[in-house]
CSV table of N, CA, C and O in Angstrom, one decimal:
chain,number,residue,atom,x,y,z
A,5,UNK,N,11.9,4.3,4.4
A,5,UNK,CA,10.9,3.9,3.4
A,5,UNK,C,9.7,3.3,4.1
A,5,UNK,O,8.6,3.5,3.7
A,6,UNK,N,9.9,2.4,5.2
A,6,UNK,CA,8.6,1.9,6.0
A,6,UNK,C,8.3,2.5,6.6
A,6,UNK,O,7.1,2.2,6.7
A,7,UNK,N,8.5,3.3,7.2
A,7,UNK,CA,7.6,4.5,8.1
A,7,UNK,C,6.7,5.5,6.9
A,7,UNK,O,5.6,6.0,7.2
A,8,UNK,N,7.3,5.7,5.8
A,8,UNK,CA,6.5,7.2,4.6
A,8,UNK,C,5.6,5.8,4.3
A,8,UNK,O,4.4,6.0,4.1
A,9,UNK,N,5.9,4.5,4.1
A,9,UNK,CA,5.1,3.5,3.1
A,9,UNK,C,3.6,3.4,4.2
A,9,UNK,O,2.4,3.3,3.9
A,10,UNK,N,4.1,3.5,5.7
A,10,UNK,CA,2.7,3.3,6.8
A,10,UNK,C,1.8,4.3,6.4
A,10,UNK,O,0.7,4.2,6.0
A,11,UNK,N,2.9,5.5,6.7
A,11,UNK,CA,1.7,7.5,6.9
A,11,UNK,C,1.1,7.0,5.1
A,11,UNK,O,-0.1,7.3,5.0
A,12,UNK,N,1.7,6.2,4.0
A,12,UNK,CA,0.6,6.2,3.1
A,12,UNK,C,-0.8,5.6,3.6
A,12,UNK,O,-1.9,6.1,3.8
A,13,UNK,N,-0.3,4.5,3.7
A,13,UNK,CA,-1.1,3.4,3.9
A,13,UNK,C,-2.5,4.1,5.1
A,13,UNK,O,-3.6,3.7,4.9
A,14,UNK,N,-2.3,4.7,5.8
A,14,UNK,CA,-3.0,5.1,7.2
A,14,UNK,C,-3.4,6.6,6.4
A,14,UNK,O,-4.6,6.8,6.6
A,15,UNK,N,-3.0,7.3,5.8
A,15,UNK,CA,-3.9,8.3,5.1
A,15,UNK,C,-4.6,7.9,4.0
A,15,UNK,O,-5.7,8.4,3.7
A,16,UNK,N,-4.1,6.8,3.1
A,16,UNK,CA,-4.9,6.3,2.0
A,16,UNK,C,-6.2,6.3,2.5
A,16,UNK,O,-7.3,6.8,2.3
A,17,UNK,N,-5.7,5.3,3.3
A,17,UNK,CA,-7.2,4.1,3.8
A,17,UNK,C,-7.9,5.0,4.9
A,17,UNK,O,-8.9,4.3,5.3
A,18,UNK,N,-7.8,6.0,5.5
A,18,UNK,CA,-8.1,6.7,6.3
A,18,UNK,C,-8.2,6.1,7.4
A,18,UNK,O,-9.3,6.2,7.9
A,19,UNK,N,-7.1,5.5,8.2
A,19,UNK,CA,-7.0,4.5,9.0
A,19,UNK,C,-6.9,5.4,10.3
A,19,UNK,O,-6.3,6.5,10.3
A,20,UNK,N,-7.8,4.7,11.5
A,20,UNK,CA,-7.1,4.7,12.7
A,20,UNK,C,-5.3,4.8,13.5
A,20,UNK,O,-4.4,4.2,12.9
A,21,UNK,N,-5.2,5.2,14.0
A,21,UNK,CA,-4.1,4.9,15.2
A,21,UNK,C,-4.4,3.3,15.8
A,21,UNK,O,-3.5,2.5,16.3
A,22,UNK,N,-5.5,3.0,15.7
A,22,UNK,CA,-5.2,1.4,16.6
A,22,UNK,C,-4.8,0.2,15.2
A,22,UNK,O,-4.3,-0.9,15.4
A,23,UNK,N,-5.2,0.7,14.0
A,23,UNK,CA,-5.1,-0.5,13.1
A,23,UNK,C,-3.8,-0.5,13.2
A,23,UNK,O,-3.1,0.5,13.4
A,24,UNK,N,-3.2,-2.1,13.0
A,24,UNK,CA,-1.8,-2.6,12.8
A,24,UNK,C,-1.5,-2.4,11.4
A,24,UNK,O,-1.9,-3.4,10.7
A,25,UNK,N,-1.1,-1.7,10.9
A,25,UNK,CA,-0.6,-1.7,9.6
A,25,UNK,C,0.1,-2.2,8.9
A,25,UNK,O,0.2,-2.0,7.7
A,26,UNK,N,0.9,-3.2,9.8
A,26,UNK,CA,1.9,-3.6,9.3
A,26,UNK,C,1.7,-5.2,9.2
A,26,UNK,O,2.6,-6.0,9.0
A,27,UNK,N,0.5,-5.4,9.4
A,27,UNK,CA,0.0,-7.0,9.2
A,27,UNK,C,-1.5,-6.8,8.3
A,27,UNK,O,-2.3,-7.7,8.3
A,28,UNK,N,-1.7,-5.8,7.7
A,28,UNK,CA,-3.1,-5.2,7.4
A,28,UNK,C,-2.9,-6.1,5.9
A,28,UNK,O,-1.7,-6.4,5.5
A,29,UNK,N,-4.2,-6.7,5.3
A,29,UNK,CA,-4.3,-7.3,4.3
A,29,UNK,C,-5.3,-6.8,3.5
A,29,UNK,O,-6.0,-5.9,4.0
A,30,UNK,N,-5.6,-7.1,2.5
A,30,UNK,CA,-6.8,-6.5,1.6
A,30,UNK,C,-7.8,-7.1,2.0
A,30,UNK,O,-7.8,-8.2,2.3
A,31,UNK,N,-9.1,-5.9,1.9
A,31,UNK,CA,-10.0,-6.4,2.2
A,31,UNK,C,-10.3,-7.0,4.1
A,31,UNK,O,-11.3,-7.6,4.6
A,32,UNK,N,-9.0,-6.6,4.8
A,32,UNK,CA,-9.6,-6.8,6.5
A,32,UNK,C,-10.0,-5.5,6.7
A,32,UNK,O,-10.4,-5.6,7.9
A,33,UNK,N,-10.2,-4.6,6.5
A,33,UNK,CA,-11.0,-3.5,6.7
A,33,UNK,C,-11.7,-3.3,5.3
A,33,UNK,O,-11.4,-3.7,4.2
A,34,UNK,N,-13.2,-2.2,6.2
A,34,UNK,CA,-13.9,-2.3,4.9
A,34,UNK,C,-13.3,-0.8,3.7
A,34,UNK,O,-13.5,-0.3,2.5
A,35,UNK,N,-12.6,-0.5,4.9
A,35,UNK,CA,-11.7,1.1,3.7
A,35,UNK,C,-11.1,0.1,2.5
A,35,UNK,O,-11.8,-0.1,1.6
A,36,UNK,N,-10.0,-0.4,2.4
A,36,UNK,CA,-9.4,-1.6,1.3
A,36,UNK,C,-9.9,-2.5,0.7
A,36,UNK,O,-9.4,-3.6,0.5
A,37,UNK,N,-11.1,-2.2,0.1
A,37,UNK,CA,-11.8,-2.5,-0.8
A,37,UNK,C,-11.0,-1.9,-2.7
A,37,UNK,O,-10.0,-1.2,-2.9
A,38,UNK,N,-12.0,-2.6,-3.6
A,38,UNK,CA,-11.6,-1.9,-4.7
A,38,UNK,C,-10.7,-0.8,-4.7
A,38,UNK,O,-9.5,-0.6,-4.8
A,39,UNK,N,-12.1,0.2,-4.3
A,39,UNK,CA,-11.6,2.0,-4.4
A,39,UNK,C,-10.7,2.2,-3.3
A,39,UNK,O,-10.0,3.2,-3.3
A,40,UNK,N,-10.6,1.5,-2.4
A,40,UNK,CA,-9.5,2.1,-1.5
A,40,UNK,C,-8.3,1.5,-2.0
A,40,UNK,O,-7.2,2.1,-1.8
A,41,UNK,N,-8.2,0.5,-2.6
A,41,UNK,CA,-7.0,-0.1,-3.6
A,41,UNK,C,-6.3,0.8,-4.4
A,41,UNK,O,-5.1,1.2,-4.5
A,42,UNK,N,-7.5,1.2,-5.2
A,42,UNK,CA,-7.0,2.9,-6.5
A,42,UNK,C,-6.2,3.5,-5.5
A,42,UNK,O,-4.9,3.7,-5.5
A,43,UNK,N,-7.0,3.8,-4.7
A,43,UNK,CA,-6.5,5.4,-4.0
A,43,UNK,C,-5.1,4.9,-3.7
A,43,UNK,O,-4.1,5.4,-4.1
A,44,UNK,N,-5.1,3.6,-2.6
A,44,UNK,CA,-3.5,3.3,-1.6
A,44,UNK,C,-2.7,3.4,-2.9
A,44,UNK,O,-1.6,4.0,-2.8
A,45,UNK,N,-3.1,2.8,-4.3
A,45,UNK,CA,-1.7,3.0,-5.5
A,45,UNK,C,-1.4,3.6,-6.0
A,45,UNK,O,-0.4,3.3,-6.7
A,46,UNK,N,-2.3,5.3,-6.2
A,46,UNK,CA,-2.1,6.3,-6.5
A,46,UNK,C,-0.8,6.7,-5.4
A,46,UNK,O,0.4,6.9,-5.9
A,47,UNK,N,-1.2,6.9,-3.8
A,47,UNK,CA,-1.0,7.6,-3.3
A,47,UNK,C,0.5,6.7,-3.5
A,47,UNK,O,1.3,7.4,-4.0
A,48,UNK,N,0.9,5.6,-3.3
A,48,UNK,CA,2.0,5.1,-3.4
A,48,UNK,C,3.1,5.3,-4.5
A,48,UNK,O,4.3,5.3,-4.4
A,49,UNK,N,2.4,5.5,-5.6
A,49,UNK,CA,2.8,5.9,-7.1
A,49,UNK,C,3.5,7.3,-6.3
A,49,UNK,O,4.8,7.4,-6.2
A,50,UNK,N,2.5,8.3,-5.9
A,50,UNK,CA,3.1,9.5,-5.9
A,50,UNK,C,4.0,9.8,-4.8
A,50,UNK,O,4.8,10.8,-5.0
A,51,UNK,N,4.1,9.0,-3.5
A,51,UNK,CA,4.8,9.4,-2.7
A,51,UNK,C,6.3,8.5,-3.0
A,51,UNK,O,7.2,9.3,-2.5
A,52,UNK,N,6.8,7.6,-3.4
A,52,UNK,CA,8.0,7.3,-3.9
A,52,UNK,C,8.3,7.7,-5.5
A,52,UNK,O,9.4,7.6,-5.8
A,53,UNK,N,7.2,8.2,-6.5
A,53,UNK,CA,7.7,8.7,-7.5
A,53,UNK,C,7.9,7.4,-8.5
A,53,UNK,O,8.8,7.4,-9.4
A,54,UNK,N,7.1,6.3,-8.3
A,54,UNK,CA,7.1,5.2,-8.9
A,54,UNK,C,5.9,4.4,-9.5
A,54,UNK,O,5.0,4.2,-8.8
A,55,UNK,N,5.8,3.8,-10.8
A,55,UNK,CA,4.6,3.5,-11.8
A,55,UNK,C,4.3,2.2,-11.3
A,55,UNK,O,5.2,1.4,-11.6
A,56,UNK,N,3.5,1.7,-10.8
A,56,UNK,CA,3.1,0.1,-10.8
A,56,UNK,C,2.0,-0.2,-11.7
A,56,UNK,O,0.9,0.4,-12.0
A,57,UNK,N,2.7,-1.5,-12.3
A,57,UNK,CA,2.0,-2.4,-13.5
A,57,UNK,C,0.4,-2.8,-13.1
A,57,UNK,O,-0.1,-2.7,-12.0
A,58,UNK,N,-0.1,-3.4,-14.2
A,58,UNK,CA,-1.1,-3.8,-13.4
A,58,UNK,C,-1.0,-4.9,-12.5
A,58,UNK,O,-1.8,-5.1,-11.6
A,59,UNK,N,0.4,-5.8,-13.0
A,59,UNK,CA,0.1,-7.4,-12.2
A,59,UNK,C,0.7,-7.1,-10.8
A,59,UNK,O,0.5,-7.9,-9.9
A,60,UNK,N,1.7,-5.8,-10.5
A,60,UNK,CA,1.7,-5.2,-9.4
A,60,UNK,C,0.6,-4.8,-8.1
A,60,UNK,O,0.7,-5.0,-6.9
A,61,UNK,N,-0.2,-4.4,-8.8
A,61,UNK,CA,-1.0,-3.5,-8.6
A,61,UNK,C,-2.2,-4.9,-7.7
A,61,UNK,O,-2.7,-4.8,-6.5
A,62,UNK,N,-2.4,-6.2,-8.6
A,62,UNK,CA,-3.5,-7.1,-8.3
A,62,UNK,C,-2.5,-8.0,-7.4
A,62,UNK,O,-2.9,-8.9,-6.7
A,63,UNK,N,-1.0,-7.7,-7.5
A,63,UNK,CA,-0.8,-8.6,-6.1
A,63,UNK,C,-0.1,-7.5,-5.0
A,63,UNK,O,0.9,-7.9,-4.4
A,64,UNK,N,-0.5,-6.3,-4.7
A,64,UNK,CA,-1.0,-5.4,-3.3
A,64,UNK,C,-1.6,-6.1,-3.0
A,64,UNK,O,-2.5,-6.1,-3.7
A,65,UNK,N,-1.7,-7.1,-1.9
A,65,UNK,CA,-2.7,-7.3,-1.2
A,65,UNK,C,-2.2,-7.2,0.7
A,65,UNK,O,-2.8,-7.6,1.7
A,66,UNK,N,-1.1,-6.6,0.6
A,66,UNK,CA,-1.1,-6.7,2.5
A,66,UNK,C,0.3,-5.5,2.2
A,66,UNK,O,0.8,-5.2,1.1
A,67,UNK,N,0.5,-5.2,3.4
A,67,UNK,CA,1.4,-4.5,3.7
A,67,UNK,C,2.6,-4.6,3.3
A,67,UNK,O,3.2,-3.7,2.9
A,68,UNK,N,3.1,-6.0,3.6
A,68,UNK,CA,4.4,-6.5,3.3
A,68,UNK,C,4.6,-6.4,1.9
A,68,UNK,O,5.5,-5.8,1.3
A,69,UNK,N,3.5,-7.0,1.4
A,69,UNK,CA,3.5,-7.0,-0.4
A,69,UNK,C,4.2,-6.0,-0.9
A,69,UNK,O,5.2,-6.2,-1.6
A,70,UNK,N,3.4,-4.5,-0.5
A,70,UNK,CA,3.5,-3.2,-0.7
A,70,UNK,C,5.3,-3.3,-0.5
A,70,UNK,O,6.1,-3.1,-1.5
A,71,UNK,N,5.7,-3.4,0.7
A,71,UNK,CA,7.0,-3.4,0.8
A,71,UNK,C,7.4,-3.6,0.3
A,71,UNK,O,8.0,-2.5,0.0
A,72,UNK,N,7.8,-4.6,-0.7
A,72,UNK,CA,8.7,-5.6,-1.1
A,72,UNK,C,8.0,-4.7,-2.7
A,72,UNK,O,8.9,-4.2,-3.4
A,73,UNK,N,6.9,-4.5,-3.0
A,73,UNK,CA,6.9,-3.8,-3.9
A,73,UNK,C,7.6,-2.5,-4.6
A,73,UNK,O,8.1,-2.2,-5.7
A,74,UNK,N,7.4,-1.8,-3.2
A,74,UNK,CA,8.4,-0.5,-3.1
A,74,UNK,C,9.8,-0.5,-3.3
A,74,UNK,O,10.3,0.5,-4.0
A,75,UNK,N,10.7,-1.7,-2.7
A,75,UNK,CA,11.8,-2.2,-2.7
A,75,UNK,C,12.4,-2.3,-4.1
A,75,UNK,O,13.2,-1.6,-4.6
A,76,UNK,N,11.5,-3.4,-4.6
A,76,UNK,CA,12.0,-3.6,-6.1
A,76,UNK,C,11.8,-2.5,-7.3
A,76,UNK,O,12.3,-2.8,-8.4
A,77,UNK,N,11.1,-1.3,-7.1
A,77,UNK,CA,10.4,-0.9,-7.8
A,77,UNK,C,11.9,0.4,-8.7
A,77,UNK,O,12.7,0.9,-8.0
A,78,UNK,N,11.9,0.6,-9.8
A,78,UNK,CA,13.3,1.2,-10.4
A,78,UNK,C,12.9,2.7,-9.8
A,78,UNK,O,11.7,3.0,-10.0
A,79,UNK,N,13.6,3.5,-9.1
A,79,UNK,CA,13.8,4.9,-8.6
A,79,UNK,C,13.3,4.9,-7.6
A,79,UNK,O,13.1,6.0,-7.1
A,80,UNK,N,12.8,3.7,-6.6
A,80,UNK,CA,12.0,4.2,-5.6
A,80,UNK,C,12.8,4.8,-4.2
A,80,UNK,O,12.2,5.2,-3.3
């Protein structure tokens, strides 16, 4: 699950090979803004096959979050 949750994260955001992704927070790059937020929770929606709420959605804010989001999330 953490390796498919990075290839999101790094194709969402159209990330480099050098960004750390796994300490990455909202808003430290200028891709993770707003619209790069839509996109990372689409793309995350679709690649585990799972719905995030909105109060989900407004505490994405780093990687780990996402984790632990993915984790708890029912069918993921």
């Amino acid at each position: 699950m953490h390796e498919r949750l990075r290839a999101v994260f790094i194709e969402a955001l159209d990330l480099g090979a050098d960004v750390d992704v796994e300490n990455l927070k909202y808003r430290d790059i200028g891709a993770w803004d707003s619209v790069g937020q839509m996109s990372l929770v689409a793309a995350i929606e679709d690649e585990f096959g799972i719905r995030l709420e909105t109060d989900q959605v407004i505490d994405l804010n780093s990687f780990q979050a996402a984790v632990a989001l993915v984790k708890e999330a029912p069918g993921a």
